[in-house]
Coordinates of C-alpha atoms and ligand atoms in Angstrom, one line a residue:
M1 CA 18.7 0.7 24.2
T2 CA 19.2 4.2 21.9
K3 CA 16.9 7.1 22.5
D4 CA 14.8 6.8 19.8
D5 CA 14.7 2.7 19.9
H6 CA 10.9 2.1 20.7
L7 CA 9.5 5.7 20.5
T8 CA 5.8 5.5 20.4
F9 CA 4.3 6.7 17.6
R10 CA 3.2 9.8 19.1
Q11 CA 6.8 10.4 20.3
F12 CA 8.1 9.7 16.6
M13 CA 5.7 11.5 14.4
L14 CA 6.5 14.9 17.1
K15 CA 10.2 14.6 16.1
E16 CA 8.9 14.4 12.6
Y17 CA 7.7 17.8 12.9
R18 CA 10.7 19.0 15.2
E19 CA 12.9 17.5 11.9
H20 CA 11.0 18.4 9.3
G21 CA 8.2 20.4 9.9
V22 CA 5.3 17.6 9.8
S23 CA 1.9 19.1 10.2
K24 CA 0.6 18.3 12.9
D25 CA -2.9 17.8 11.3
L26 CA -1.4 14.7 9.6
I27 CA -0.3 14.0 13.1
F28 CA -3.8 14.0 14.4
L29 CA -4.8 12.0 11.4
L30 CA -2.0 9.5 11.3
E31 CA -2.6 8.6 15.1
D32 CA -6.1 8.3 13.9
I33 CA -5.6 5.6 11.0
A34 CA -3.1 4.2 13.6
T35 CA -6.7 3.5 15.6
A36 CA -8.8 2.4 12.6
C37 CA -5.7 -0.1 11.9
R38 CA -5.5 -1.1 15.8
T39 CA -8.7 -1.9 15.8
I40 CA -9.2 -3.6 12.3
S41 CA -6.9 -6.4 13.7
H42 CA -8.7 -6.5 16.4
K43 CA -11.3 -7.7 14.6
I44 CA -9.5 -9.7 12.7
R45 CA -8.2 -12.3 15.2
S46 CA -11.6 -12.4 17.3
G47 CA -13.1 -12.9 13.3
A48 CA -13.4 -16.5 13.7
F49 CA -15.9 -16.6 16.7
A50 CA -17.7 -13.4 15.3
G51 CA -18.6 -15.2 12.1
T52 CA -16.6 -12.1 10.1
L53 CA -14.3 -14.3 8.2
G54 CA -16.3 -15.1 5.2
A55 CA -18.0 -13.2 2.3
T56 CA -20.8 -11.4 2.2
D57 CA -24.0 -11.4 -0.4
D58 CA -22.7 -8.3 -2.2
T59 CA -19.8 -7.3 -4.6
N60 CA -18.1 -3.8 -4.6
V61 CA -17.4 -1.8 -7.5
Q62 CA -14.5 -4.2 -8.6
G63 CA -17.1 -6.9 -9.2
E64 CA -15.2 -8.7 -6.4
T65 CA -17.5 -10.3 -3.3
Q66 CA -16.8 -8.3 -0.4
K67 CA -15.8 -10.1 3.2
E68 CA -17.4 -9.1 6.2
L69 CA -14.6 -8.1 7.2
D70 CA -13.6 -5.0 4.3
V71 CA -17.1 -4.3 4.5
I72 CA -15.7 -3.8 8.7
A73 CA -12.2 -2.3 8.6
N74 CA -13.9 0.0 5.9
D75 CA -16.3 1.6 8.4
Q76 CA -13.5 1.5 10.6
F77 CA -11.2 4.0 7.9
M78 CA -14.5 6.2 7.5
L79 CA -15.0 7.0 11.2
H80 CA -11.5 7.6 12.1
C81 CA -10.7 9.4 8.6
A82 CA -13.8 12.2 9.3
N83 CA -12.5 13.0 12.6
C84 CA -9.2 15.4 10.9
S85 CA -10.9 19.1 9.7
R86 CA -8.3 19.0 7.0
V87 CA -10.0 15.9 5.2
A88 CA -11.4 17.0 2.6
A89 CA -12.6 13.3 0.7
L90 CA -12.4 9.7 1.2
V91 CA -11.8 7.2 -1.7
S92 CA -11.8 3.2 -0.9
E93 CA -11.7 0.0 -2.7
E94 CA -15.0 -1.1 -1.0
L95 CA -16.9 2.3 -2.5
D96 CA -18.2 3.1 -6.2
N97 CA -17.5 7.0 -5.2
V98 CA -15.3 9.4 -3.6
I99 CA -16.9 10.3 -0.3
W100 CA -16.9 14.2 0.1
L101 CA -16.9 15.6 4.2
K102 CA -16.7 19.1 3.6
D103 CA -18.9 21.4 1.0
K104 CA -15.1 23.5 -0.2
A105 CA -12.3 21.8 -1.0
E106 CA -9.3 24.7 -0.2
A107 CA -5.2 24.5 -1.0
G108 CA -3.4 22.7 2.3
D109 CA -7.0 19.8 2.4
Y110 CA -6.2 16.2 2.3
I111 CA -8.0 13.8 0.1
I112 CA -7.0 10.2 1.6
Y113 CA -7.1 7.0 -0.8
F114 CA -7.1 3.9 0.9
D115 CA -7.8 -0.4 0.5
P116 CA -8.7 -0.7 4.1
L117 CA -9.0 -4.4 4.0
D118 CA -6.0 -6.0 1.3
G119 CA -5.8 -9.6 0.8
S120 CA -8.8 -10.2 2.3
S121 CA -9.0 -13.5 0.0
N122 CA -6.4 -14.5 2.7
L123 CA -8.5 -14.7 5.2
E124 CA -9.7 -18.0 6.3
L125 CA -6.7 -19.2 5.7
N126 CA -5.4 -17.3 8.4
I127 CA -2.7 -16.1 6.5
S128 CA -1.5 -12.1 6.5
V129 CA -3.5 -9.3 5.5
G130 CA -3.4 -5.6 5.5
S131 CA -4.4 -2.0 5.2
I132 CA -2.9 0.1 2.7
F133 CA -3.4 4.6 2.8
S134 CA -2.2 7.2 0.8
I135 CA -2.8 11.4 1.6
V136 CA -2.1 13.9 -0.6
E137 CA -2.5 17.4 0.3
L138 CA -4.5 19.5 -2.2
K139 CA -2.1 22.6 -3.8
E140 CA -5.2 24.4 -5.2
P141 CA -8.7 24.9 -4.1
L142 CA -10.6 22.6 -6.0
T143 CA -13.7 24.0 -8.3
E144 CA -16.0 21.1 -8.6
L145 CA -16.2 17.9 -6.3
T146 CA -16.2 14.9 -8.6
D147 CA -14.7 11.6 -8.6
E148 CA -12.3 13.2 -11.4
A149 CA -11.4 15.7 -8.8
V150 CA -9.1 13.2 -7.3
L151 CA -7.7 11.5 -9.6
I152 CA -4.0 13.2 -8.7
P153 CA -0.5 12.0 -9.5
G154 CA 1.0 9.7 -6.5
S155 CA 4.0 11.7 -6.8
E156 CA 1.6 14.0 -5.0
Q157 CA 0.9 11.9 -1.4
I158 CA 2.2 13.7 1.3
C159 CA 2.1 10.3 3.4
A160 CA 1.1 6.9 2.9
G161 CA 1.7 3.7 4.6
Y162 CA 0.0 0.5 5.8
S163 CA -0.8 -1.6 8.5
L164 CA 0.3 -5.4 8.3
Y165 CA -1.9 -8.1 10.2
G166 CA 0.4 -11.2 10.7
P167 CA 1.6 -12.6 14.2
S168 CA 2.1 -9.5 14.7
T169 CA 0.8 -6.3 13.9
S170 CA 3.0 -3.9 11.6
L171 CA 2.5 0.3 10.8
V172 CA 5.0 1.0 8.4
V173 CA 4.6 4.9 7.2
T174 CA 6.6 7.2 5.4
T175 CA 5.8 11.4 5.2
G176 CA 8.6 11.7 2.7
H177 CA 11.3 11.1 4.9
G178 CA 12.2 7.5 4.9
V179 CA 10.4 4.9 5.9
N180 CA 9.9 3.5 9.1
G181 CA 8.1 0.5 11.1
F182 CA 6.0 -0.1 14.4
T183 CA 4.5 -2.5 16.1
H184 CA 1.6 -2.4 18.3
L185 CA 2.1 -3.6 22.0
A186 CA -0.4 -5.6 22.3
G187 CA -2.3 -4.7 25.7
S188 CA -0.6 -1.1 25.5
G189 CA -2.9 0.7 22.8
E190 CA 0.4 1.9 21.4
F191 CA 2.8 1.2 18.3
L192 CA 6.1 1.8 18.8
L193 CA 8.7 2.3 16.5
T194 CA 11.0 -1.4 16.3
F195 CA 11.7 -0.6 12.2
P196 CA 13.5 2.4 12.0
N197 CA 14.9 4.0 8.7
M198 CA 13.9 0.3 6.2
T199 CA 15.3 0.1 3.5
V200 CA 15.4 -1.6 0.1
P201 CA 18.7 -3.1 -1.1
A202 CA 19.6 -2.2 -4.7
A203 CA 20.2 -6.4 -5.4
T204 CA 18.5 -9.4 -4.9
N205 CA 17.6 -12.9 -5.7
E206 CA 14.1 -13.3 -4.5
F207 CA 11.3 -12.2 -6.9
A208 CA 7.5 -12.4 -6.1
I209 CA 5.1 -13.6 -8.7
N210 CA 1.8 -15.4 -9.4
A211 CA 3.1 -17.8 -11.9
S212 CA 0.3 -19.6 -12.7
R213 CA -0.2 -16.7 -14.9
Q214 CA 2.7 -17.4 -17.4
K215 CA 0.4 -17.6 -20.0
F216 CA -0.7 -14.5 -20.4
W217 CA 2.9 -12.9 -19.4
E218 CA 3.8 -10.3 -22.3
P219 CA 7.7 -11.4 -23.7
P220 CA 9.8 -9.3 -21.1
V221 CA 8.1 -10.6 -18.0
T222 CA 8.4 -14.1 -19.3
R223 CA 12.2 -13.1 -20.4
Y224 CA 12.9 -11.9 -16.9
I225 CA 11.5 -15.1 -15.1
D226 CA 13.5 -17.6 -17.4
E227 CA 16.7 -16.0 -16.3
C228 CA 15.9 -15.7 -12.9
L229 CA 15.1 -19.4 -12.9
A230 CA 18.0 -20.3 -14.9
G231 CA 19.9 -19.7 -12.1
P232 CA 23.7 -19.8 -11.9
D233 CA 24.3 -21.0 -15.5
G234 CA 22.5 -18.9 -17.1
P235 CA 22.6 -14.9 -17.6
R236 CA 21.6 -14.2 -14.2
G237 CA 24.3 -15.9 -12.8
K238 CA 23.0 -16.5 -9.6
K239 CA 20.3 -19.1 -7.6
F240 CA 17.1 -16.9 -7.4
N241 CA 14.2 -17.4 -4.8
M242 CA 10.4 -17.1 -4.9
R243 CA 7.5 -15.9 -2.7
W244 CA 4.0 -15.7 -3.4
V245 CA 1.4 -14.7 -0.4
A246 CA -1.1 -13.6 -2.7
S247 CA -1.2 -10.4 0.2
M248 CA 0.8 -7.4 -1.6
V249 CA 1.1 -5.4 2.2
A250 CA 2.7 -8.8 3.7
E251 CA 5.3 -8.9 0.4
V252 CA 6.6 -5.3 0.2
H253 CA 7.2 -5.8 4.2
R254 CA 9.0 -8.9 3.6
I255 CA 10.7 -6.7 0.3
L256 CA 11.1 -3.7 3.1
T257 CA 12.6 -6.2 5.2
R258 CA 15.3 -8.0 3.2
G259 CA 14.7 -6.7 -0.5
G260 CA 13.0 -8.6 -3.1
V261 CA 11.2 -7.3 -6.6
F262 CA 7.3 -7.7 -6.3
M263 CA 6.1 -8.1 -10.1
Y264 CA 1.5 -8.1 -10.3
P265 CA 2.4 -7.5 -14.0
R266 CA -0.1 -6.2 -16.9
D267 CA -0.4 -8.9 -18.6
S268 CA -3.4 -10.6 -22.0
E269 CA -5.7 -11.3 -19.4
N270 CA -6.1 -8.5 -17.6
A271 CA -5.0 -5.7 -20.1
S272 CA -8.7 -5.0 -21.1
M273 CA -8.7 -3.7 -17.1
G274 CA -5.1 -1.7 -17.2
G275 CA -3.7 -4.6 -14.9
R276 CA -4.9 -6.3 -11.7
L277 CA -4.0 -4.1 -8.8
R278 CA -6.0 -0.8 -7.9
L279 CA -3.1 2.4 -8.8
L280 CA -4.8 5.0 -6.1
Y281 CA -5.3 2.8 -3.1
E282 CA -2.6 0.1 -3.9
T283 CA 0.2 1.3 -6.4
N284 CA 0.9 4.4 -5.5
P285 CA 1.1 4.2 -1.6
M286 CA 3.1 1.0 -2.2
A287 CA 5.7 2.8 -4.8
F288 CA 6.4 6.1 -2.5
I289 CA 7.0 3.7 0.7
I290 CA 9.1 1.5 -1.5
E291 CA 11.1 4.8 -3.2
Q292 CA 11.4 6.1 0.4
A293 CA 13.3 2.6 1.3
G294 CA 15.7 3.2 -1.7
G295 CA 14.1 0.9 -4.1
K296 CA 11.6 1.7 -7.0
A297 CA 8.6 0.8 -8.4
S298 CA 7.5 1.1 -12.3
T299 CA 4.2 0.1 -13.9
G300 CA 7.1 -1.9 -16.2
E301 CA 7.2 1.2 -18.5
G302 CA 8.2 4.0 -15.9
R303 CA 7.6 5.7 -12.8
M304 CA 4.4 4.5 -11.1
L305 CA 4.2 8.0 -9.1
D306 CA 4.6 10.0 -12.8
V307 CA 1.3 8.3 -13.8
Q308 CA -1.3 10.4 -14.4
P309 CA -4.7 8.4 -13.1
T310 CA -7.9 8.2 -15.6
D311 CA -10.5 6.4 -13.2
L312 CA -10.6 6.0 -9.3
H313 CA -10.7 2.1 -9.5
Q314 CA -7.8 2.2 -12.1
R315 CA -5.8 -1.4 -12.7
I316 CA -2.2 -1.0 -13.6
G317 CA 0.7 -3.1 -14.1
V318 CA 3.5 -3.5 -11.1
V319 CA 6.8 -4.1 -10.8
L320 CA 8.5 -2.8 -7.1
G321 CA 11.6 -3.2 -4.9
S322 CA 15.2 -3.9 -5.5
S323 CA 16.0 -1.4 -8.1
E324 CA 18.4 -2.9 -9.9
E325 CA 16.0 -5.3 -11.2
V326 CA 13.2 -3.1 -11.6
D327 CA 15.4 -1.2 -14.0
L328 CA 16.4 -4.9 -15.1
V329 CA 12.5 -5.7 -16.0
E330 CA 12.1 -1.8 -17.3
S331 CA 14.9 -2.2 -20.3
Y332 CA 12.9 -5.6 -21.2
H333 CA 10.0 -3.4 -21.9
S334 CA 12.3 -0.8 -23.9
Ligands
F6P401 O1 -5.9 -6.9 -3.8 C1 -5.0 -7.4 -4.3 C2 -4.4 -8.3 -4.4 O2 -5.0 -9.6 -3.1 C3 -2.9 -8.7 -3.7 O3 -2.8 -8.1 -2.4 C4 -2.2 -9.5 -3.9 O4 -1.2 -9.4 -4.4 C5 -3.0 -10.1 -5.0 O5 -4.4 -9.0 -4.8 C6 -3.3 -11.6 -5.6 O6 -3.4 -12.1 -6.4 P1 -3.6 -13.2 -7.1 O7 -5.3 -14.0 -6.5 O8 -3.6 -13.6 -8.3 O9 -2.7 -14.6 -6.3
MN402 MN1 -6.2 -4.6 -2.1

């Protein structure tokens, strides 16, 4: 064991404070988010007994049926994020509008964007799901507390992370100084550092895409996938493997562990909505994490983090992971 093995989340974050000046307010907030994630993990694991794996009668602003656990997870995020006096506003996949927690939003205040339970269609199947979050620190006070005021590009994030509820519960976080993964030690109430300095290799031979949408793909995507499938005799000169969990948190976690590329491109069917996944609380936080791990994240045409959001629940095409693959897809688009 080195001295950094199995540091508690708090010990690790205090090291980030000493080494990189990460704010103590952010550390307290992240501890609260970690508590929300541990609680959500517990609620998922007991969901079959509580009868909460299934759907409610409601749909969210996306027009998607809400699961009982979507609502429970959202409540946990709301409860635990409201504890920090610097949090000015919350934006959730499950809420139509911004929730303002303060009368005024000052420079230095935080906006938190979250998808409380991503991949929740997997719940009844006992397949991995996750929570995603993103934190922006305001550089200037906001003059008006409107939904438009929080349409801030992903490059302004100071922190992003996710919790993966799989065979174990992971918490993966970046504060802009690399990516570190923690595992919940069941029964201890602690996340311990188990995957320090996670990185995405530049090259890979594994891709993830929902191939059932092939007939809707744009030509650059069809070309890219066809070339992967052509294997050693094709232009790529190597064999590719495919995975599709239908849970972005699990796909990103795999890519941070062994490389790969994940795509949910804009296509002819979802183009009128801009794509499938949501910019502010799905693709931006994952893009920040992937870049911090040495990978790339693109809309297909350009860097995800440079996109100026135009809508709270804006959808967008995404390709992220090993940099050589992301560059290749982008080159096919140009
Ligand atoms: O929230 C979106 C999401 O559940 C992602 O986690 C996942 O990558 C995607 O949708 C799965 O989409 P599909 O249902 O098309 O496989
Ligand atoms: Mn989601």
